[in-house]
XYZ file of C-alpha atoms in Angstrom:
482
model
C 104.795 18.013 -96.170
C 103.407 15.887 -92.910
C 101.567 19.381 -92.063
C 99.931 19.576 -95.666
C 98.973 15.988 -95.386
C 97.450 16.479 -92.171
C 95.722 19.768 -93.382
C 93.772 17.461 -96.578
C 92.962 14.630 -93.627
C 91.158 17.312 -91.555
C 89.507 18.645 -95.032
C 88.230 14.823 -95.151
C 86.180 15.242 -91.928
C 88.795 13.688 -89.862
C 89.357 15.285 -86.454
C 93.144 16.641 -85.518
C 94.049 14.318 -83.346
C 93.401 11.460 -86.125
C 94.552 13.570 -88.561
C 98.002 13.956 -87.117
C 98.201 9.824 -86.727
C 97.359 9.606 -90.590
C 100.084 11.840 -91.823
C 102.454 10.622 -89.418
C 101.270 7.098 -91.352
C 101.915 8.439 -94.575
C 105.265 9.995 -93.838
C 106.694 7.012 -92.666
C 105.448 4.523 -95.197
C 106.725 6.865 -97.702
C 109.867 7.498 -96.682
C 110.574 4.080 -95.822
C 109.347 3.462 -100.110
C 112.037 6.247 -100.579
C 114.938 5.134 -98.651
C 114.332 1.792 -101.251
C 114.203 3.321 -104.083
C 116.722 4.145 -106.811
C 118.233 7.595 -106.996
C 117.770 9.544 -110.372
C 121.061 9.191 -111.368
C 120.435 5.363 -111.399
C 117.206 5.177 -113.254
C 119.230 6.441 -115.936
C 121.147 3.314 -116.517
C 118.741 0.683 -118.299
C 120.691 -2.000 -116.904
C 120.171 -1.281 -113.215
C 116.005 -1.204 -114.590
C 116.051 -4.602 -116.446
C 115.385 -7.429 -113.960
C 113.081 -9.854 -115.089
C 112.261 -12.525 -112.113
C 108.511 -13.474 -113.821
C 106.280 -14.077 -111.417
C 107.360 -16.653 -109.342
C 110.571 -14.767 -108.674
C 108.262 -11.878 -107.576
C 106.672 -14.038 -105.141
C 109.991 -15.596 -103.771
C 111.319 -12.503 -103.219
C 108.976 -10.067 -102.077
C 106.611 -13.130 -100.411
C 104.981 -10.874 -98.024
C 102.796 -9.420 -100.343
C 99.495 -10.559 -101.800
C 100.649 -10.496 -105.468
C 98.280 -13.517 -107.169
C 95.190 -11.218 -105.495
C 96.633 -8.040 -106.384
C 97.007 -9.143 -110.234
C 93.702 -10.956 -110.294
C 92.318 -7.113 -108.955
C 94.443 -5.004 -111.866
C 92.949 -7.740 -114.546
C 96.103 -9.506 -115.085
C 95.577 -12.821 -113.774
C 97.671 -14.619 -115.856
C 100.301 -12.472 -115.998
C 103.574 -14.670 -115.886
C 106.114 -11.970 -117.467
C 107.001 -10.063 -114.602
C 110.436 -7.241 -114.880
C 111.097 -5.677 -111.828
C 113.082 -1.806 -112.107
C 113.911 -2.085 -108.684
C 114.441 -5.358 -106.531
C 115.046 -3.614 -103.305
C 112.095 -1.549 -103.881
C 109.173 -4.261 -103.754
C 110.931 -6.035 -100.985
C 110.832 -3.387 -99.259
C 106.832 -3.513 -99.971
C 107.002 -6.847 -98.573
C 108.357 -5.853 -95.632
C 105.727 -2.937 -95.530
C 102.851 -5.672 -96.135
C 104.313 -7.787 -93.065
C 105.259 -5.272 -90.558
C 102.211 -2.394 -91.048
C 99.094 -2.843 -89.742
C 96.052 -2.071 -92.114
C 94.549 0.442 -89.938
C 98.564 2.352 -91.187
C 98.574 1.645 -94.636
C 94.904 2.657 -95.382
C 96.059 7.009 -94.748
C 98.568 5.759 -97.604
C 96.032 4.585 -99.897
C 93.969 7.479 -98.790
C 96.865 10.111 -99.639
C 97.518 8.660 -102.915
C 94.454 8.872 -104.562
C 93.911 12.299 -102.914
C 97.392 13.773 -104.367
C 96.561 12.402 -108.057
C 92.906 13.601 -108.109
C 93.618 17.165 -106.540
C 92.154 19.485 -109.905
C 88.508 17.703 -109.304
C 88.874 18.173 -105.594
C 86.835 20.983 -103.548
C 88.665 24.715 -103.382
C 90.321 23.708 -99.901
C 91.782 21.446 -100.865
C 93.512 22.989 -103.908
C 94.576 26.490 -102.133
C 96.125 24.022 -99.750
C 98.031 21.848 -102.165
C 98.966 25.569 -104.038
C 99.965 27.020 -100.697
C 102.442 23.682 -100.053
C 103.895 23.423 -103.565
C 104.567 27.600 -104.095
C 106.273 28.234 -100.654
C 108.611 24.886 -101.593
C 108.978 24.209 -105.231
C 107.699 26.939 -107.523
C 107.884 30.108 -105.806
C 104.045 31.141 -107.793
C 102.574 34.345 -106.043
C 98.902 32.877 -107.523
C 97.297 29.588 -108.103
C 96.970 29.353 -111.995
C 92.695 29.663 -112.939
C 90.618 27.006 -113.052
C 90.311 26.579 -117.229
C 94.529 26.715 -117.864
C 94.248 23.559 -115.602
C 91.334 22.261 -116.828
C 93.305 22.496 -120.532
C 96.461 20.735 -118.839
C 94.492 18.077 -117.728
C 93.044 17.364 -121.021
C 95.808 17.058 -122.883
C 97.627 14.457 -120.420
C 94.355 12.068 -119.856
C 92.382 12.719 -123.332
C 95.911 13.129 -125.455
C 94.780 12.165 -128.534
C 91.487 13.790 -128.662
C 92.808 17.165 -127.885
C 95.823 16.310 -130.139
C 93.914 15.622 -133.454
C 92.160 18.555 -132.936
C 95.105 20.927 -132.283
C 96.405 19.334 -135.436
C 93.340 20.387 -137.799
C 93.687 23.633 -136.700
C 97.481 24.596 -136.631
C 99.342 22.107 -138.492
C 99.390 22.049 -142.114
C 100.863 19.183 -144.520
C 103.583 21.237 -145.716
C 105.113 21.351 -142.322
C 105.399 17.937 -142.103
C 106.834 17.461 -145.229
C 109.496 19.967 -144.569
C 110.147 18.202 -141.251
C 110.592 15.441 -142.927
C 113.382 16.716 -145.094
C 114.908 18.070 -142.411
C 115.057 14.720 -140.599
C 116.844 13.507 -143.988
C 119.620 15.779 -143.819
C 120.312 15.373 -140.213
C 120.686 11.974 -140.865
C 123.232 12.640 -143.813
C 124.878 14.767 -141.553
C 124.955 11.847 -139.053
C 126.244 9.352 -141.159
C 129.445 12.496 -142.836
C 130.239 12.905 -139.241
C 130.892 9.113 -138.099
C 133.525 8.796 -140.321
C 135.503 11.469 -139.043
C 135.376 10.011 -135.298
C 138.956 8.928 -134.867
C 138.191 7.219 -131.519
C 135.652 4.778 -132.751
C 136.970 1.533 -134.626
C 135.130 -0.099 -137.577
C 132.486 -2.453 -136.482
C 131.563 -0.215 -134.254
C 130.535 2.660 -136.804
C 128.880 0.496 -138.924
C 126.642 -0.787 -136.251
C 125.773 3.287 -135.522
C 125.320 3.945 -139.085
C 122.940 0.351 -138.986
C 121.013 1.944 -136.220
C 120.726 5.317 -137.396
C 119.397 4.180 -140.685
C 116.840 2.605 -138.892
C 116.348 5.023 -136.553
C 114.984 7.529 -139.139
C 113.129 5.132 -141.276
C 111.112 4.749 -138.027
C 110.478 8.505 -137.332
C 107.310 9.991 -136.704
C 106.267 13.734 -137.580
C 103.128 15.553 -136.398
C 100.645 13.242 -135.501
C 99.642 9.161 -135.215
C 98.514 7.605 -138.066
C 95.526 6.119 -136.294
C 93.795 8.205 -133.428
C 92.842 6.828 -130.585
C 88.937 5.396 -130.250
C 87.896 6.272 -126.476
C 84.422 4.956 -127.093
C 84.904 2.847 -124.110
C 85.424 5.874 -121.868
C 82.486 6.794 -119.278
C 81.857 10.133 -118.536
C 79.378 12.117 -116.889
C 78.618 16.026 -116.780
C 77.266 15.193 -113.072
C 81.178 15.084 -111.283
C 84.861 16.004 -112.559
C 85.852 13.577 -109.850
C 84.144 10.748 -111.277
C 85.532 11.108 -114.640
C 89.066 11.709 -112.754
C 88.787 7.751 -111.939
C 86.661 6.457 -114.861
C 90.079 8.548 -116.929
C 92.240 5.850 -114.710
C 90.099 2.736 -115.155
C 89.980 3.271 -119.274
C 94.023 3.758 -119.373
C 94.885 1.327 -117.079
C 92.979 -0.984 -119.010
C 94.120 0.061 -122.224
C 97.694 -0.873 -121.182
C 96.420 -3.993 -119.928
C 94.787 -4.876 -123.135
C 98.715 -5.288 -124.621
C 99.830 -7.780 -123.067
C 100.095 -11.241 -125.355
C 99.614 -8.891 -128.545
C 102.360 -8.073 -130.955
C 104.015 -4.250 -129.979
C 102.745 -1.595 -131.587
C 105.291 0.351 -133.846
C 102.434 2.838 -134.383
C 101.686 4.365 -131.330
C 102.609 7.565 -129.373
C 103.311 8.078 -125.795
C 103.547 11.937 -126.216
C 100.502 14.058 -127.177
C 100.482 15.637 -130.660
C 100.229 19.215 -128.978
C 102.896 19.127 -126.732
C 105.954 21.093 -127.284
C 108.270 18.472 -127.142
C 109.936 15.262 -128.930
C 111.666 11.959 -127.935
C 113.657 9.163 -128.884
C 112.304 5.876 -127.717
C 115.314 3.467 -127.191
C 113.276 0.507 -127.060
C 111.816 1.075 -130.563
C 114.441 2.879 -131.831
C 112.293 5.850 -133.266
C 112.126 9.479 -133.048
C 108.820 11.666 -132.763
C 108.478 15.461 -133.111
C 105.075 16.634 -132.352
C 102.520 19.189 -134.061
C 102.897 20.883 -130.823
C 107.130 21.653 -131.420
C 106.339 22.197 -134.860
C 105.374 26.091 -134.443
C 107.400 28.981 -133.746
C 109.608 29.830 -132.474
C 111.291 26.251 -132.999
C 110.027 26.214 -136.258
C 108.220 29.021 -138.890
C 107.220 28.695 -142.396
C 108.500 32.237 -142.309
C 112.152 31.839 -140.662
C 114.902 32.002 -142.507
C 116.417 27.659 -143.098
C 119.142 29.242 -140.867
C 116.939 29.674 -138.325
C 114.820 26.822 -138.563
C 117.695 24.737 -138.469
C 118.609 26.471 -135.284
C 115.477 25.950 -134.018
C 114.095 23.030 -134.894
C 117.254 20.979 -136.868
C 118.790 21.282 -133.451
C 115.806 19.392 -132.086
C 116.194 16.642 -134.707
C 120.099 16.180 -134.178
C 119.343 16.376 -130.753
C 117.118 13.360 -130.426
C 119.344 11.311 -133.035
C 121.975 11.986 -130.768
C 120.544 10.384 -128.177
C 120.603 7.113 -129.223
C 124.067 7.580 -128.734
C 124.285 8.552 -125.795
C 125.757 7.420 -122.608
C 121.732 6.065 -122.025
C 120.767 5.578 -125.424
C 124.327 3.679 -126.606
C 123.039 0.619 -125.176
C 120.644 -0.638 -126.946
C 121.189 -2.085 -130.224
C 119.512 -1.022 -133.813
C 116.411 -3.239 -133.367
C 115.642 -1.731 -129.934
C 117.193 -4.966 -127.520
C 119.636 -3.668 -124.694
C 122.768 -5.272 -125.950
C 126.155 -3.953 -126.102
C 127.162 -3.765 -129.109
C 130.225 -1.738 -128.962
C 134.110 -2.739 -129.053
C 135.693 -2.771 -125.575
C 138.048 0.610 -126.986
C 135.092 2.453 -128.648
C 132.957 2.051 -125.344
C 136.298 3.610 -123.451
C 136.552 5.813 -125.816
C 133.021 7.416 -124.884
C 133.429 6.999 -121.565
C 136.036 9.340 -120.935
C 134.954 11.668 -123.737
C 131.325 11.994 -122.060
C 132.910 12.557 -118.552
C 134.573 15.671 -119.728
C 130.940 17.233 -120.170
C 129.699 15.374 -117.576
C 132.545 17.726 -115.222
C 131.599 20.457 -117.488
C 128.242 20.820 -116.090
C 129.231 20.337 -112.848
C 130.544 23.501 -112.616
C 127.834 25.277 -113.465
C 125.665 27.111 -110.648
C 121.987 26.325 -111.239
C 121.065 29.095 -108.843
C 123.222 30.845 -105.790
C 125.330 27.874 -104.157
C 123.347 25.183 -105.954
C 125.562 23.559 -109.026
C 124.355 21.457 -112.051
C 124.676 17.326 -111.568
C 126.232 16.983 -114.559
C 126.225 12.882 -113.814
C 122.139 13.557 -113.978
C 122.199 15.821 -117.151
C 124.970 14.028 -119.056
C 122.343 12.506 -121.809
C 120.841 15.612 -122.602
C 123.746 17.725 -122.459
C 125.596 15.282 -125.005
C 122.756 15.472 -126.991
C 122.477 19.115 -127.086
C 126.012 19.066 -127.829
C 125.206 16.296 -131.110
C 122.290 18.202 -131.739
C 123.840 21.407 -132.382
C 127.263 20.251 -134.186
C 125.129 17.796 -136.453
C 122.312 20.789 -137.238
C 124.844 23.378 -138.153
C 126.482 21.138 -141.421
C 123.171 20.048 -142.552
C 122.056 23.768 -142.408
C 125.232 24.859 -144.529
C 124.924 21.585 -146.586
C 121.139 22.740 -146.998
C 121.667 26.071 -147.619
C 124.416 25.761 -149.935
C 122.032 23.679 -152.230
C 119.071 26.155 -153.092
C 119.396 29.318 -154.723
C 119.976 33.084 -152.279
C 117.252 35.340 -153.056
C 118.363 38.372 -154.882
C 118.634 41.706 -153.024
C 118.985 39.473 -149.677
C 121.130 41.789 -147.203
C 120.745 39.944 -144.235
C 121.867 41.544 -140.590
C 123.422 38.216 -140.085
C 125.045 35.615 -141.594
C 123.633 31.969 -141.635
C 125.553 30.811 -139.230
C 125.055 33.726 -136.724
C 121.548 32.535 -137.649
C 121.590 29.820 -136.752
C 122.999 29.933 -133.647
C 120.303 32.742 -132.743
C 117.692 30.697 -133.492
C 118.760 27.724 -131.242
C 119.332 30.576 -128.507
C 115.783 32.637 -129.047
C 114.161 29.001 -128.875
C 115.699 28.421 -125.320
C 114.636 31.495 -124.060
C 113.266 30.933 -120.324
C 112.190 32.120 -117.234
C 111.010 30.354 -113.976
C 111.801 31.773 -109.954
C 114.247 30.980 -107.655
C 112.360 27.833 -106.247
C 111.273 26.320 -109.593
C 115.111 26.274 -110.313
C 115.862 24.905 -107.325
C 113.807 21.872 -107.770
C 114.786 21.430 -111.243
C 118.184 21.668 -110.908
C 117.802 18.719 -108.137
C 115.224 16.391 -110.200
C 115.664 17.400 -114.495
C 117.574 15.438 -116.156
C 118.173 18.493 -118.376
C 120.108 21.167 -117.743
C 118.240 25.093 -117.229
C 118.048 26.681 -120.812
C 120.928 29.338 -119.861
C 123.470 26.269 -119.920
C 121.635 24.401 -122.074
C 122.673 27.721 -124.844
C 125.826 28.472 -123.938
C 126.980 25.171 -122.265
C 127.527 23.478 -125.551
C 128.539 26.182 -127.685
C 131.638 27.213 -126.200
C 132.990 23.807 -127.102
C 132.045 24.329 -130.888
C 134.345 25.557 -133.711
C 131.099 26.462 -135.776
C 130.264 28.899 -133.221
C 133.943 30.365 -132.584
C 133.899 30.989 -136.584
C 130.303 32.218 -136.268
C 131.067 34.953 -134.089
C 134.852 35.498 -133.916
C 135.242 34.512 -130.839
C 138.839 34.542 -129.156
C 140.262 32.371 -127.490
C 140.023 34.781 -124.240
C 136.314 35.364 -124.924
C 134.819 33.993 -121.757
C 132.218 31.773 -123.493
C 135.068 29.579 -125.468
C 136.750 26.558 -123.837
C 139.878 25.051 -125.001
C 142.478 22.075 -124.187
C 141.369 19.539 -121.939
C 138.579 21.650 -120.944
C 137.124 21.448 -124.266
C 134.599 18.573 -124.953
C 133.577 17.237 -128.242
C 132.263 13.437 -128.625
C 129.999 13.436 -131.723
């Protein structure tokens, strides 16, 4: 890493000898910043991320540092609000700002904006970023070209321009009303299952069923409502570098523009095109894309089976994770406040640790295993996801009429479960699944399949699994929470 920062330096026009002295800068203001900083395992827990000290507090406790300059700089003068996710972290930057000389923390400064503006820098620079990254985290034999970045790019910094465009030209209406639909009987399913939880006491259901309700009545499908005006964005046809920064100025002061106004419930912070979804704790809501909307999570001309597979999975998947051991603590209206009974929150404690160890076992790649403390919310979610999917598929299924002459290779539930599997379906090299295994908080696809299904009666039925078939789990070794 010091050797790749010292490599861009030199690129800069620097000669070796100063070039070594700026890395040597950068790696030791950095890894002081990292030694300070929470692990990803903690920036899981909202609790360790809520500190609010306001201003003043900032000041008192990280004093070192020039903060009534520094917000007068960003445009946030009068900024008073002030939560902190890490304490440690920005005194640390005090000590930094006390300790370093300018002449150090200038390479830093240097380094940063070089890293983030690498696409609109020179070749050189990019073969040597590719060389660094592919020999230690991805394992590519060849940079990608130019336009697949150029497209990448786009869709992170100009979201909702490239969205709304993807959306007029692969995502009809009827999709989202089917969507839609499909969100309604995953939350049927939601509310069937919590009343055959024997674990979790009264008030403590009806506050889930409270937030789920609300939960869905805030979902989003497809696209915003409103797109996003970027009339106030420069740009120029003259330097990709320039519109790198002018990209940074208009965001930054987009988010800046918030503060004092009243939230709002309508916006996205996920690009209609991206294959993806999410459940926002904080507003309670969950938001499926155009982009997830297409095969092969979901097909106007898949079987409900297989959509439900697919794409229900998805749904049941981001319900459940407002439930869990992340999600769980925030209430209905989107406040982090516990609002479970001392027994229910034991309850899911020890239930979520048995798939917590359940992942644990399980090699990422060679000697490398899964941190199932890391994974935990997705892999309870996936586990949700699936169980709450498969009865609103047979619920959904059992409702509307078979076609006649309909011989199908497999039944709905072997369906099903093929379509949740086919949607998973992955590749990536050795050192790409080396450095996911250590950062994602999901799990690789492979476990994210059959991880969850051995612990599923659906899927024993499904298939007629025994209970010797090596993808089945069973006693204490078999998890179930929602």
């Amino acid at each position: 890493y010091t050797s790749t920062i010292e490599k861009f330096f030199k690129l800069l026009g620097e000669s070796e000898a100063q070039a070594q002295k700026s890395a040597s800068s950068v790696m030791m203001l950095e890894t002081r910043l990292a030694h300070a900083s929470l692990s990803r395992v903690e920036m899981r827990d909202p609790n360790k991320l809520y500190n609010r000290i306001n201003r003043s507090g900032l000041k008192t406790q990280a004093a070192n540092f020039a903060w009534d300059e520094y917000m007068t700089a960003l445009g946030a003068k009068n900024v008073e609000a002030v939560n902190v996710s890490s304490v440690p972290f920005f005194v640390e930057v005090s000590a930094i700002a006390k300790d370093m000389k300018v002449e150090a923390v200038r390479p830093y400064l240097a380094w940063t904006f070089l890293r983030s503006s690498i696409i609109a820098l020179p070749q050189a620079f990019q073969d040597e970023w590719f060389a660094y990254q592919a020999k230690n985290f991805t394992g590519a034999k060849e940079d990608r070209p130019r336009w697949k970045k150029c497209v990448a790019f786009s869709e992170a910094n100009l979201d909702e321009a490239v969205g709304r465009e993807f959306v007029r030209r692969h995502f009809p209406a009827d999709s989202k009303a089917k969507t839609g639909d499909m969100v309604k009987a995953l939350q049927t399913s939601f509310e069937k299952n919590l009343n055959t939880l024997p674990w979790m006491d009264t008030a403590t259901r009806e506050a889930a069923l409270a937030k789920v309700r609300k939960m869905v009545s805030n979902n989003k499908i497809g696209y915003p409502e409103q797109w996003r005006d970027y009339s106030a964005l420069k740009s120029s046809r003259q330097s990709f570098l320039s519109n790198v920064v002018e990209l940074s100025r208009f965001e930054m002061a987009r988010l800046l523009s918030k503060i004092g106004k009243p939230i709002d419930r309508t916006e996205w912070h996920m690009p209609a095109s991206m294959v993806n979804a999410y459940y926002e704790p904080q507003m309670n809501e969950i938001v499926f894309p155009a982009g997830i909307l297409q095969p092969p999570f979901f097909s106007a001309t898949a079987t409900d089976a297989v959509n439900f597979g697919a794409m229900g999975m998805v749904v049941g998947h981001e319900i459940t994770h407002g439930f869990d051991d992340e999600g769980r603590k925030f209430a209905a209206d989107g406040s982090l406040s516990d609002w479970w009974s001392a027994s229910s929150a034991a309850a899911f404690v020890e239930k979520a640790s048995c798939v917590k160890n359940q992942f644990d076992q399980y090699p990422a790649i060679e000697n490398l295993k899964l941190n199932g403390q890391l994974t935990l919310g997705e892999n309870v979610a996936d586990l949700g996801g699936l169980k709450l999917a498969h009865a609103a598929m047979l619920e959904w299924t059992a409702s509307r009429p078979t076609v006649a002459n309909d011989a199908p290779r497999y039944t709905t539930s072997q369906q099903f479960f093929l379509g949740y599997a086919q949607s998973w379906c992955t590749k990536m090299r050795k050192e790409q699944a080396e450095l996911r295994a250590k950062t994602d908080p999901h799990a690789p696809p492979y476990w994210r399949v059959n991880g969850p299904l051995g612990n599923l009666d659906a899927f024993r039925t499904a298939f007629m699994c025994t209970e010797k078939s090596k993808i089945q789990r069973s006693g204490v070794e078999r998890c179930q929470i929602w």
